[in-house]
Amino acid sequence: MDTPTGTRRLSSPFDLRPNAPRLVLKFSEVSLPAHSLDTPLEDHFGPIMKGHEVGGTAVDAVRASPQTGVDEWREYVAGGGAALVAITITFPINKTMFRQQVHNISPAEAVRQLRVEGGMHLYRGLLSPLLMKISTQSIMFGSYFQYSRLIQEHTHLTPTYAKLMGAVLAGVSEACMMPLERVQVLMQDSKFHTQFRNTPHALYSIRVYGLREYYRGLSAILLRNCPGNVIFFGSRERIKAALPDTWTTGTYASNISDFFGGAFLGALISTMFYPVNVTKTHLQLQVGGPFLQFRAVFKMLLEERGLRGMFRGVHINYTRSFLSWGIINVSYENLSHLLRHALAEIMSWTRLTIPFSTAPASLDLSPILQGIRGLPIIHTESYVCRLPPGHRFQMRKFRGVFQSLVQDRVIDAKTQVIEPLRASVELAGLAHDTQYVERFYAGETSREEQRRTGFEWSHGLASRVRYETGGTVLSTRISLERGLSCSTGGGTHHAGPDYGSGYCLINDIAVAAMNLIRNDPNFKVLIIDLDVHQGDGTALIFENEPRVFTLSVHAEKNFPFRKQKSDLDLGLEDGLQDNEYLQVLQEHIPVVLDQFRPDFVLYDAGVDVHEADALGRLKLSDNGLWRRDMFILKECMKRGVPTSTVIGGGYDKDLEVLSRRHSIIHRAAIKIHSQMQ
Ligand SMILES: [Zn+2]
């Protein structure tokens, strides 16, 4: 049998930094009774209480601060701005097309008519389409992203269905601006030239017919907007995804592909819905009188003109839409991008909108902590997002851990839970390349980059990652006050300076450590990473940072196959069991703690070292995990080092089993915490 020395290999020699003065702690140093390490895990699992639901209100009651604003205003502004650019260029074409549609005449005849009427009449009615296009396009883009995000965050729909619903709802919302489109139809027809002086006059005049008059033709508009949006937004992303990365990266190439992508879709959709639009125009050319059924008018026009007649003017319409939607799409992308950067700039000038989790280290947490009794648990339902069915990553485990703790009455959801906020670009940018963070938040990472992370990007995923990062940062802030706190998420240690990898998008541990050291040149952080996989991203981020010591204990033959250099790597042989594993920890952890003398410990309690784990190569039992976590926490606490824990990796098809396995760290922390009082 191998001796413990033979079962591990040191990848790097000890490299311990000179001592620094010890942090003065607010909680008393603790010494735990020796037997606590040997207490079997089962003693700390209460009976499972079924049927006890965990509501959101208890968590909301201790929410740290109000929810910060969402980011979709950019999409609204970019959508409106894109419309402004497009309409300025395409207005004359639009007018010619309209004449043809109404009077069933050739393009040449339409141009001749407009020329006879003179220049003033050509630009008659510009205000109305301008306002209409700006407002509807703004609502279309903005509300689509907002609805999609809200649906993904608050329901269990897949991203695809959430986007589909978002597109339909955006189509309905656009219809709010219908009175402007309604008046535009009246203003463009010569029949009404004498009746209405200008757009406001027309809007004012038709009030005598009641509110319903403004919404004449609503059914046609919904019939056009909703399916149109579904096709547009659904295909827009697919077209982008289908193009090779070289076509969508770089300003020149991406502008061209955005133009043609938008142009193609706009032309296709407007052609498909052309007969609907013709019918809508006819419905709206009437002022006052009975409200005709869409279906009846459509049938009448079809009989009168025939199918080909219904498409008269479609050529010029096709050209107009091609140009218009090409311009809209390319302007939208550029404006949205510009605003995103402008926002990041403004955020760095003023601190008005920076959420709690990014606030300077001096922020007073005491009002929040006053209501917290026992070990602070950092948890939010927003750690969870929807993944495609059958995805290997057990997304619901974050909720599962929390529910397991509440059900077993290990924690009190009313007095022990603090909800984090989303990490800003600035905060995540402490450990990552800011451009990478911005691209990830905005869903602009390439397919290749996404493939490496194991997740397809979605609004829900980006949101989840931001909450998780905010959670770990919040936990460190709380541990500085209270000595110990635990998040129900975190441990995304494969994410590197400018990339995501292996289910990790933003390295929450690295962000939290950077946040701890950023205002104090003497502050030292030890990262104890016991996930079965090497903390390669963390190692790379802190490669040249002497104030952060990265310690990774992992299965040497496991992912990542190209390892990075931590300050101390303990690469273990496959199949290691409880006692051998614990012996490795007992040999090294106290030495590192005593020699590096950290002011803070971040502990990644990954459970993929478990014998039943789908991705692990070690053979720890539940009890082994309990002893491991008790050992680490005890070593940190007895030295008075504030500690935060994250749950790290864990892979098991059985959600409940996995959630309980992950909850061992919280149970151990509560045990230790109770002995500290
Ligand atoms: Zn892992």
PDB file of C-alpha atoms in Angstrom, residues 222-479:
ATOM      1  CA  LEU A 222     -50.826  42.527 -33.984  1.00  0.00           C
ATOM      2  CA  LEU A 223     -50.992  39.962 -36.759  1.00  0.00           C
ATOM      3  CA  ARG A 224     -48.007  41.664 -38.352  1.00  0.00           C
ATOM      4  CA  ASN A 225     -45.940  42.632 -35.265  1.00  0.00           C
ATOM      5  CA  CYS A 226     -45.992  39.465 -33.190  1.00  0.00           C
ATOM      6  CA  PRO A 227     -45.043  36.797 -35.747  1.00  0.00           C
ATOM      7  CA  GLY A 228     -42.765  39.346 -37.425  1.00  0.00           C
ATOM      8  CA  ASN A 229     -40.841  39.867 -34.193  1.00  0.00           C
ATOM      9  CA  VAL A 230     -40.604  36.145 -33.541  1.00  0.00           C
ATOM     10  CA  ILE A 231     -39.050  35.617 -36.965  1.00  0.00           C
ATOM     11  CA  PHE A 232     -36.807  38.663 -36.667  1.00  0.00           C
ATOM     12  CA  PHE A 233     -35.355  38.046 -33.211  1.00  0.00           C
ATOM     13  CA  GLY A 234     -35.362  34.271 -33.579  1.00  0.00           C
ATOM     14  CA  SER A 235     -33.484  34.297 -36.878  1.00  0.00           C
ATOM     15  CA  ARG A 236     -31.271  37.270 -36.092  1.00  0.00           C
ATOM     16  CA  GLU A 237     -29.418  35.345 -33.394  1.00  0.00           C
ATOM     17  CA  ARG A 238     -29.352  32.168 -35.439  1.00  0.00           C
ATOM     18  CA  ILE A 239     -27.907  33.943 -38.452  1.00  0.00           C
ATOM     19  CA  LYS A 240     -25.237  35.442 -36.215  1.00  0.00           C
ATOM     20  CA  ALA A 241     -24.497  32.075 -34.634  1.00  0.00           C
ATOM     21  CA  ALA A 242     -24.337  30.339 -38.012  1.00  0.00           C
ATOM     22  CA  LEU A 243     -21.788  32.759 -39.428  1.00  0.00           C
ATOM     23  CA  PRO A 244     -18.112  31.917 -38.945  1.00  0.00           C
ATOM     24  CA  ASP A 245     -16.522  33.875 -36.091  1.00  0.00           C
ATOM     25  CA  THR A 246     -14.294  35.741 -38.537  1.00  0.00           C
ATOM     26  CA  TRP A 247     -17.446  37.264 -40.060  1.00  0.00           C
ATOM     27  CA  THR A 248     -18.765  38.588 -36.794  1.00  0.00           C
ATOM     28  CA  THR A 249     -15.604  39.820 -35.106  1.00  0.00           C
ATOM     29  CA  GLY A 250     -13.890  43.023 -36.173  1.00  0.00           C
ATOM     30  CA  THR A 251     -15.811  46.223 -36.845  1.00  0.00           C
ATOM     31  CA  TYR A 252     -15.795  46.111 -40.633  1.00  0.00           C
ATOM     32  CA  ALA A 253     -16.813  42.478 -40.986  1.00  0.00           C
ATOM     33  CA  SER A 254     -19.447  42.612 -38.268  1.00  0.00           C
ATOM     34  CA  ASN A 255     -21.019  45.773 -39.734  1.00  0.00           C
ATOM     35  CA  ILE A 256     -21.364  44.091 -43.090  1.00  0.00           C
ATOM     36  CA  SER A 257     -22.824  40.902 -41.658  1.00  0.00           C
ATOM     37  CA  ASP A 258     -25.167  42.926 -39.414  1.00  0.00           C
ATOM     38  CA  PHE A 259     -26.346  44.938 -42.402  1.00  0.00           C
ATOM     39  CA  PHE A 260     -27.065  41.958 -44.602  1.00  0.00           C
ATOM     40  CA  GLY A 261     -28.518  39.899 -41.763  1.00  0.00           C
ATOM     41  CA  GLY A 262     -30.977  42.670 -40.867  1.00  0.00           C
ATOM     42  CA  ALA A 263     -31.640  43.529 -44.511  1.00  0.00           C
ATOM     43  CA  PHE A 264     -32.433  39.954 -45.455  1.00  0.00           C
ATOM     44  CA  LEU A 265     -34.768  39.440 -42.495  1.00  0.00           C
ATOM     45  CA  GLY A 266     -36.500  42.798 -42.923  1.00  0.00           C
ATOM     46  CA  ALA A 267     -37.125  42.151 -46.601  1.00  0.00           C
ATOM     47  CA  LEU A 268     -38.337  38.619 -45.949  1.00  0.00           C
ATOM     48  CA  ILE A 269     -40.699  39.568 -43.132  1.00  0.00           C
ATOM     49  CA  SER A 270     -42.170  42.617 -44.837  1.00  0.00           C
ATOM     50  CA  THR A 271     -42.788  40.561 -47.975  1.00  0.00           C
ATOM     51  CA  MET A 272     -44.451  37.787 -45.997  1.00  0.00           C
ATOM     52  CA  PHE A 273     -46.725  40.241 -44.229  1.00  0.00           C
ATOM     53  CA  TYR A 274     -47.250  42.551 -47.192  1.00  0.00           C
ATOM     54  CA  PRO A 275     -50.897  41.536 -47.802  1.00  0.00           C
ATOM     55  CA  VAL A 276     -51.599  42.042 -44.080  1.00  0.00           C
ATOM     56  CA  ASN A 277     -50.148  45.519 -44.336  1.00  0.00           C
ATOM     57  CA  VAL A 278     -52.181  46.335 -47.447  1.00  0.00           C
ATOM     58  CA  THR A 279     -55.322  45.301 -45.582  1.00  0.00           C
ATOM     59  CA  LYS A 280     -54.281  47.354 -42.549  1.00  0.00           C
ATOM     60  CA  THR A 281     -53.811  50.464 -44.681  1.00  0.00           C
ATOM     61  CA  HIS A 282     -57.266  50.031 -46.183  1.00  0.00           C
ATOM     62  CA  LEU A 283     -58.829  49.601 -42.767  1.00  0.00           C
ATOM     63  CA  GLN A 284     -57.100  52.742 -41.561  1.00  0.00           C
ATOM     64  CA  LEU A 285     -57.991  54.929 -44.539  1.00  0.00           C
ATOM     65  CA  GLN A 286     -61.468  55.200 -43.126  1.00  0.00           C
ATOM     66  CA  VAL A 287     -62.192  57.800 -40.458  1.00  0.00           C
ATOM     67  CA  GLY A 288     -65.332  57.234 -38.416  1.00  0.00           C
ATOM     68  CA  GLY A 289     -68.047  54.795 -39.376  1.00  0.00           C
ATOM     69  CA  PRO A 290     -68.265  51.069 -38.715  1.00  0.00           C
ATOM     70  CA  PHE A 291     -65.210  49.044 -37.699  1.00  0.00           C
ATOM     71  CA  LEU A 292     -64.679  46.436 -40.369  1.00  0.00           C
ATOM     72  CA  GLN A 293     -63.356  42.972 -39.619  1.00  0.00           C
ATOM     73  CA  PHE A 294     -59.785  42.346 -40.735  1.00  0.00           C
ATOM     74  CA  ARG A 295     -60.789  39.044 -42.261  1.00  0.00           C
ATOM     75  CA  ALA A 296     -63.665  40.581 -44.249  1.00  0.00           C
ATOM     76  CA  VAL A 297     -61.531  43.365 -45.718  1.00  0.00           C
ATOM     77  CA  PHE A 298     -58.704  40.949 -46.485  1.00  0.00           C
ATOM     78  CA  LYS A 299     -61.133  38.672 -48.337  1.00  0.00           C
ATOM     79  CA  MET A 300     -62.664  41.583 -50.213  1.00  0.00           C
ATOM     80  CA  LEU A 301     -59.276  42.887 -51.359  1.00  0.00           C
ATOM     81  CA  LEU A 302     -58.165  39.409 -52.342  1.00  0.00           C
ATOM     82  CA  GLU A 303     -61.274  38.919 -54.507  1.00  0.00           C
ATOM     83  CA  GLU A 304     -60.939  42.386 -55.983  1.00  0.00           C
ATOM     84  CA  ARG A 305     -57.216  42.264 -56.791  1.00  0.00           C
ATOM     85  CA  GLY A 306     -56.327  38.611 -56.875  1.00  0.00           C
ATOM     86  CA  LEU A 307     -53.272  37.197 -55.101  1.00  0.00           C
ATOM     87  CA  ARG A 308     -50.853  39.010 -57.400  1.00  0.00           C
ATOM     88  CA  GLY A 309     -52.690  42.271 -56.828  1.00  0.00           C
ATOM     89  CA  MET A 310     -52.257  41.838 -53.078  1.00  0.00           C
ATOM     90  CA  PHE A 311     -48.517  41.923 -53.686  1.00  0.00           C
ATOM     91  CA  ARG A 312     -48.541  44.969 -55.968  1.00  0.00           C
ATOM     92  CA  GLY A 313     -45.774  47.289 -54.858  1.00  0.00           C
ATOM     93  CA  VAL A 314     -43.964  44.454 -53.112  1.00  0.00           C
ATOM     94  CA  HIS A 315     -40.813  45.071 -55.173  1.00  0.00           C
ATOM     95  CA  ILE A 316     -40.338  48.583 -53.955  1.00  0.00           C
ATOM     96  CA  ASN A 317     -41.393  47.448 -50.492  1.00  0.00           C
ATOM     97  CA  TYR A 318     -38.766  44.740 -50.634  1.00  0.00           C
ATOM     98  CA  THR A 319     -36.088  47.268 -51.567  1.00  0.00           C
ATOM     99  CA  ARG A 320     -37.236  49.696 -48.901  1.00  0.00           C
ATOM    100  CA  SER A 321     -37.285  47.052 -46.170  1.00  0.00           C
ATOM    101  CA  PHE A 322     -33.968  45.617 -47.258  1.00  0.00           C
ATOM    102  CA  LEU A 323     -32.306  49.014 -46.999  1.00  0.00           C
ATOM    103  CA  SER A 324     -34.228  50.130 -43.934  1.00  0.00           C
ATOM    104  CA  TRP A 325     -33.696  46.979 -41.850  1.00  0.00           C
ATOM    105  CA  GLY A 326     -30.088  46.724 -42.914  1.00  0.00           C
ATOM    106  CA  ILE A 327     -29.533  50.261 -41.643  1.00  0.00           C
ATOM    107  CA  ILE A 328     -31.595  49.635 -38.504  1.00  0.00           C
ATOM    108  CA  ASN A 329     -29.720  46.479 -37.601  1.00  0.00           C
ATOM    109  CA  VAL A 330     -26.267  47.896 -38.144  1.00  0.00           C
ATOM    110  CA  SER A 331     -27.133  51.183 -36.371  1.00  0.00           C
ATOM    111  CA  TYR A 332     -28.693  49.298 -33.500  1.00  0.00           C
ATOM    112  CA  GLU A 333     -25.627  47.111 -32.970  1.00  0.00           C
ATOM    113  CA  ASN A 334     -23.286  50.090 -33.077  1.00  0.00           C
ATOM    114  CA  LEU A 335     -25.405  52.277 -30.803  1.00  0.00           C
ATOM    115  CA  SER A 336     -25.900  49.473 -28.311  1.00  0.00           C
ATOM    116  CA  HIS A 337     -22.166  48.841 -28.239  1.00  0.00           C
ATOM    117  CA  LEU A 338     -21.390  52.540 -27.906  1.00  0.00           C
ATOM    118  CA  LEU A 339     -23.849  52.946 -25.042  1.00  0.00           C
ATOM    119  CA  ARG A 340     -22.430  49.953 -23.230  1.00  0.00           C
ATOM    120  CA  HIS A 341     -18.998  51.530 -23.263  1.00  0.00           C
ATOM    121  CA  ALA A 342     -20.377  54.958 -22.438  1.00  0.00           C
ATOM    122  CA  LEU A 343     -22.171  53.410 -19.472  1.00  0.00           C
ATOM    123  CA  ALA A 344     -19.008  51.772 -18.181  1.00  0.00           C
ATOM    124  CA  GLU A 345     -17.266  55.143 -18.500  1.00  0.00           C
ATOM    125  CA  ILE A 346     -19.966  57.014 -16.616  1.00  0.00           C
ATOM    126  CA  MET A 347     -20.063  54.313 -13.958  1.00  0.00           C
ATOM    127  CA  SER A 348     -16.380  54.853 -13.305  1.00  0.00           C
ATOM    128  CA  TRP A 349     -16.869  58.620 -12.918  1.00  0.00           C
ATOM    129  CA  THR A 350     -19.828  58.596 -10.594  1.00  0.00           C
ATOM    130  CA  ARG A 351     -20.574  56.021  -7.967  1.00  0.00           C
ATOM    131  CA  LEU A 352     -24.256  56.812  -7.814  1.00  0.00           C
ATOM    132  CA  THR A 353     -25.515  53.660  -9.446  1.00  0.00           C
ATOM    133  CA  ILE A 354     -22.942  51.173  -8.226  1.00  0.00           C
ATOM    134  CA  PRO A 355     -24.778  48.381  -6.447  1.00  0.00           C
ATOM    135  CA  PHE A 356     -24.076  47.419  -2.889  1.00  0.00           C
ATOM    136  CA  SER A 357     -21.819  44.521  -3.754  1.00  0.00           C
ATOM    137  CA  THR A 358     -19.318  46.824  -5.443  1.00  0.00           C
ATOM    138  CA  ALA A 359     -19.359  49.495  -2.785  1.00  0.00           C
ATOM    139  CA  PRO A 360     -16.059  50.570  -1.263  1.00  0.00           C
ATOM    140  CA  ALA A 361     -14.718  48.436   1.552  1.00  0.00           C
ATOM    141  CA  SER A 362     -15.617  51.082   4.107  1.00  0.00           C
ATOM    142  CA  LEU A 363     -19.365  50.619   3.569  1.00  0.00           C
ATOM    143  CA  ASP A 364     -21.175  50.034   6.830  1.00  0.00           C
ATOM    144  CA  LEU A 365     -22.754  46.589   6.910  1.00  0.00           C
ATOM    145  CA  SER A 366     -23.973  46.802  10.478  1.00  0.00           C
ATOM    146  CA  PRO A 367     -27.593  47.771   9.672  1.00  0.00           C
ATOM    147  CA  ILE A 368     -27.884  44.627   7.563  1.00  0.00           C
ATOM    148  CA  LEU A 369     -26.034  42.399   9.993  1.00  0.00           C
ATOM    149  CA  GLN A 370     -28.044  43.619  12.975  1.00  0.00           C
ATOM    150  CA  GLY A 371     -30.988  41.476  11.957  1.00  0.00           C
ATOM    151  CA  ILE A 372     -28.852  38.410  11.277  1.00  0.00           C
ATOM    152  CA  ARG A 373     -28.602  35.788  13.989  1.00  0.00           C
ATOM    153  CA  GLY A 374     -26.316  32.799  13.782  1.00  0.00           C
ATOM    154  CA  LEU A 375     -24.005  32.032  10.894  1.00  0.00           C
ATOM    155  CA  PRO A 376     -24.715  34.383   7.962  1.00  0.00           C
ATOM    156  CA  ILE A 377     -25.774  32.450   4.854  1.00  0.00           C
ATOM    157  CA  ILE A 378     -25.561  34.241   1.528  1.00  0.00           C
ATOM    158  CA  HIS A 379     -28.211  32.962  -0.813  1.00  0.00           C
ATOM    159  CA  THR A 380     -30.517  34.104  -3.583  1.00  0.00           C
ATOM    160  CA  GLU A 381     -32.898  32.253  -5.863  1.00  0.00           C
ATOM    161  CA  SER A 382     -31.132  34.152  -8.646  1.00  0.00           C
ATOM    162  CA  TYR A 383     -28.167  31.751  -8.377  1.00  0.00           C
ATOM    163  CA  VAL A 384     -30.324  29.457 -10.496  1.00  0.00           C
ATOM    164  CA  CYS A 385     -31.044  29.873 -14.186  1.00  0.00           C
ATOM    165  CA  ARG A 386     -32.648  27.682 -16.786  1.00  0.00           C
ATOM    166  CA  LEU A 387     -30.459  25.270 -18.775  1.00  0.00           C
ATOM    167  CA  PRO A 388     -31.347  23.047 -21.718  1.00  0.00           C
ATOM    168  CA  PRO A 389     -32.863  19.713 -20.575  1.00  0.00           C
ATOM    169  CA  GLY A 390     -30.312  17.021 -19.788  1.00  0.00           C
ATOM    170  CA  HIS A 391     -27.447  19.452 -19.200  1.00  0.00           C
ATOM    171  CA  ARG A 392     -24.819  17.858 -16.974  1.00  0.00           C
ATOM    172  CA  PHE A 393     -24.591  20.884 -14.709  1.00  0.00           C
ATOM    173  CA  GLN A 394     -27.161  20.578 -11.901  1.00  0.00           C
ATOM    174  CA  MET A 395     -28.269  24.187 -11.933  1.00  0.00           C
ATOM    175  CA  ARG A 396     -30.971  23.687  -9.331  1.00  0.00           C
ATOM    176  CA  LYS A 397     -28.456  22.533  -6.739  1.00  0.00           C
ATOM    177  CA  PHE A 398     -28.043  26.102  -5.444  1.00  0.00           C
ATOM    178  CA  ARG A 399     -31.702  26.178  -4.503  1.00  0.00           C
ATOM    179  CA  GLY A 400     -31.427  22.556  -3.352  1.00  0.00           C
ATOM    180  CA  VAL A 401     -28.640  23.340  -0.878  1.00  0.00           C
ATOM    181  CA  PHE A 402     -30.685  26.142   0.627  1.00  0.00           C
ATOM    182  CA  GLN A 403     -33.854  24.057   0.830  1.00  0.00           C
ATOM    183  CA  SER A 404     -31.998  21.163   2.403  1.00  0.00           C
ATOM    184  CA  LEU A 405     -30.641  23.484   5.107  1.00  0.00           C
ATOM    185  CA  VAL A 406     -34.039  25.036   5.789  1.00  0.00           C
ATOM    186  CA  GLN A 407     -35.908  21.725   5.700  1.00  0.00           C
ATOM    187  CA  ASP A 408     -33.493  20.177   8.162  1.00  0.00           C
ATOM    188  CA  ARG A 409     -33.852  23.293  10.325  1.00  0.00           C
ATOM    189  CA  VAL A 410     -30.114  23.794  10.182  1.00  0.00           C
ATOM    190  CA  ILE A 411     -30.689  27.423   9.258  1.00  0.00           C
ATOM    191  CA  ASP A 412     -33.537  29.853   9.770  1.00  0.00           C
ATOM    192  CA  ALA A 413     -34.524  31.455   6.480  1.00  0.00           C
ATOM    193  CA  LYS A 414     -35.939  34.476   8.319  1.00  0.00           C
ATOM    194  CA  THR A 415     -32.938  35.480  10.386  1.00  0.00           C
ATOM    195  CA  GLN A 416     -29.888  33.984   8.765  1.00  0.00           C
ATOM    196  CA  VAL A 417     -30.015  34.740   5.081  1.00  0.00           C
ATOM    197  CA  ILE A 418     -28.623  37.718   3.224  1.00  0.00           C
ATOM    198  CA  GLU A 419     -29.316  38.143  -0.445  1.00  0.00           C
ATOM    199  CA  PRO A 420     -26.535  39.465  -2.677  1.00  0.00           C
ATOM    200  CA  LEU A 421     -26.828  41.787  -5.630  1.00  0.00           C
ATOM    201  CA  ARG A 422     -25.391  41.378  -9.100  1.00  0.00           C
ATOM    202  CA  ALA A 423     -21.719  42.135  -9.584  1.00  0.00           C
ATOM    203  CA  SER A 424     -21.071  45.133 -11.813  1.00  0.00           C
ATOM    204  CA  VAL A 425     -18.593  45.213 -14.691  1.00  0.00           C
ATOM    205  CA  GLU A 426     -16.291  47.237 -12.479  1.00  0.00           C
ATOM    206  CA  LEU A 427     -16.358  44.636  -9.714  1.00  0.00           C
ATOM    207  CA  ALA A 428     -15.832  41.604 -11.958  1.00  0.00           C
ATOM    208  CA  GLY A 429     -13.206  43.666 -13.785  1.00  0.00           C
ATOM    209  CA  LEU A 430     -11.028  43.570 -10.667  1.00  0.00           C
ATOM    210  CA  ALA A 431      -9.996  40.031 -11.573  1.00  0.00           C
ATOM    211  CA  HIS A 432     -10.830  39.965 -15.268  1.00  0.00           C
ATOM    212  CA  ASP A 433     -10.204  41.883 -18.431  1.00  0.00           C
ATOM    213  CA  THR A 434     -13.007  44.496 -18.458  1.00  0.00           C
ATOM    214  CA  GLN A 435     -13.712  43.889 -22.130  1.00  0.00           C
ATOM    215  CA  TYR A 436     -14.195  40.193 -21.465  1.00  0.00           C
ATOM    216  CA  VAL A 437     -16.638  40.978 -18.652  1.00  0.00           C
ATOM    217  CA  GLU A 438     -18.565  43.392 -20.862  1.00  0.00           C
ATOM    218  CA  ARG A 439     -18.705  40.923 -23.707  1.00  0.00           C
ATOM    219  CA  PHE A 440     -19.883  38.139 -21.428  1.00  0.00           C
ATOM    220  CA  TYR A 441     -22.520  40.273 -19.724  1.00  0.00           C
ATOM    221  CA  ALA A 442     -23.821  41.395 -23.106  1.00  0.00           C
ATOM    222  CA  GLY A 443     -23.785  37.944 -24.693  1.00  0.00           C
ATOM    223  CA  GLU A 444     -21.076  38.881 -27.159  1.00  0.00           C
ATOM    224  CA  THR A 445     -18.705  36.001 -26.537  1.00  0.00           C
ATOM    225  CA  SER A 446     -18.099  33.861 -29.608  1.00  0.00           C
ATOM    226  CA  ARG A 447     -19.489  30.367 -30.055  1.00  0.00           C
ATOM    227  CA  GLU A 448     -15.980  29.011 -29.596  1.00  0.00           C
ATOM    228  CA  GLU A 449     -15.610  30.835 -26.279  1.00  0.00           C
ATOM    229  CA  GLN A 450     -19.023  29.594 -25.150  1.00  0.00           C
ATOM    230  CA  ARG A 451     -18.243  26.012 -26.109  1.00  0.00           C
ATOM    231  CA  ARG A 452     -15.220  26.080 -23.822  1.00  0.00           C
ATOM    232  CA  THR A 453     -17.420  27.081 -20.869  1.00  0.00           C
ATOM    233  CA  GLY A 454     -19.920  24.256 -21.370  1.00  0.00           C
ATOM    234  CA  PHE A 455     -22.814  26.737 -21.420  1.00  0.00           C
ATOM    235  CA  GLU A 456     -24.635  28.434 -24.236  1.00  0.00           C
ATOM    236  CA  TRP A 457     -24.955  32.106 -23.320  1.00  0.00           C
ATOM    237  CA  SER A 458     -28.322  33.364 -22.126  1.00  0.00           C
ATOM    238  CA  HIS A 459     -29.563  36.372 -20.192  1.00  0.00           C
ATOM    239  CA  GLY A 460     -30.347  34.027 -17.329  1.00  0.00           C
ATOM    240  CA  LEU A 461     -26.824  32.619 -17.297  1.00  0.00           C
ATOM    241  CA  ALA A 462     -25.206  36.062 -17.267  1.00  0.00           C
ATOM    242  CA  SER A 463     -27.533  37.168 -14.501  1.00  0.00           C
ATOM    243  CA  ARG A 464     -26.871  34.026 -12.455  1.00  0.00           C
ATOM    244  CA  VAL A 465     -23.112  34.451 -12.721  1.00  0.00           C
ATOM    245  CA  ARG A 466     -23.360  38.076 -11.644  1.00  0.00           C
ATOM    246  CA  TYR A 467     -25.406  37.171  -8.575  1.00  0.00           C
ATOM    247  CA  GLU A 468     -23.028  34.345  -7.714  1.00  0.00           C
ATOM    248  CA  THR A 469     -20.012  36.660  -7.923  1.00  0.00           C
ATOM    249  CA  GLY A 470     -21.859  39.287  -5.888  1.00  0.00           C
ATOM    250  CA  GLY A 471     -22.630  36.561  -3.335  1.00  0.00           C
ATOM    251  CA  THR A 472     -19.014  35.570  -2.775  1.00  0.00           C
ATOM    252  CA  VAL A 473     -17.947  39.215  -2.512  1.00  0.00           C
ATOM    253  CA  LEU A 474     -20.744  39.896  -0.032  1.00  0.00           C
ATOM    254  CA  SER A 475     -19.723  36.840   1.983  1.00  0.00           C
ATOM    255  CA  THR A 476     -16.143  38.109   2.328  1.00  0.00           C
ATOM    256  CA  ARG A 477     -17.398  41.496   3.472  1.00  0.00           C
ATOM    257  CA  ILE A 478     -19.593  39.842   6.083  1.00  0.00           C
ATOM    258  CA  SER A 479     -16.857  37.474   7.243  1.00  0.00           C
TER     259      SER A 479
END
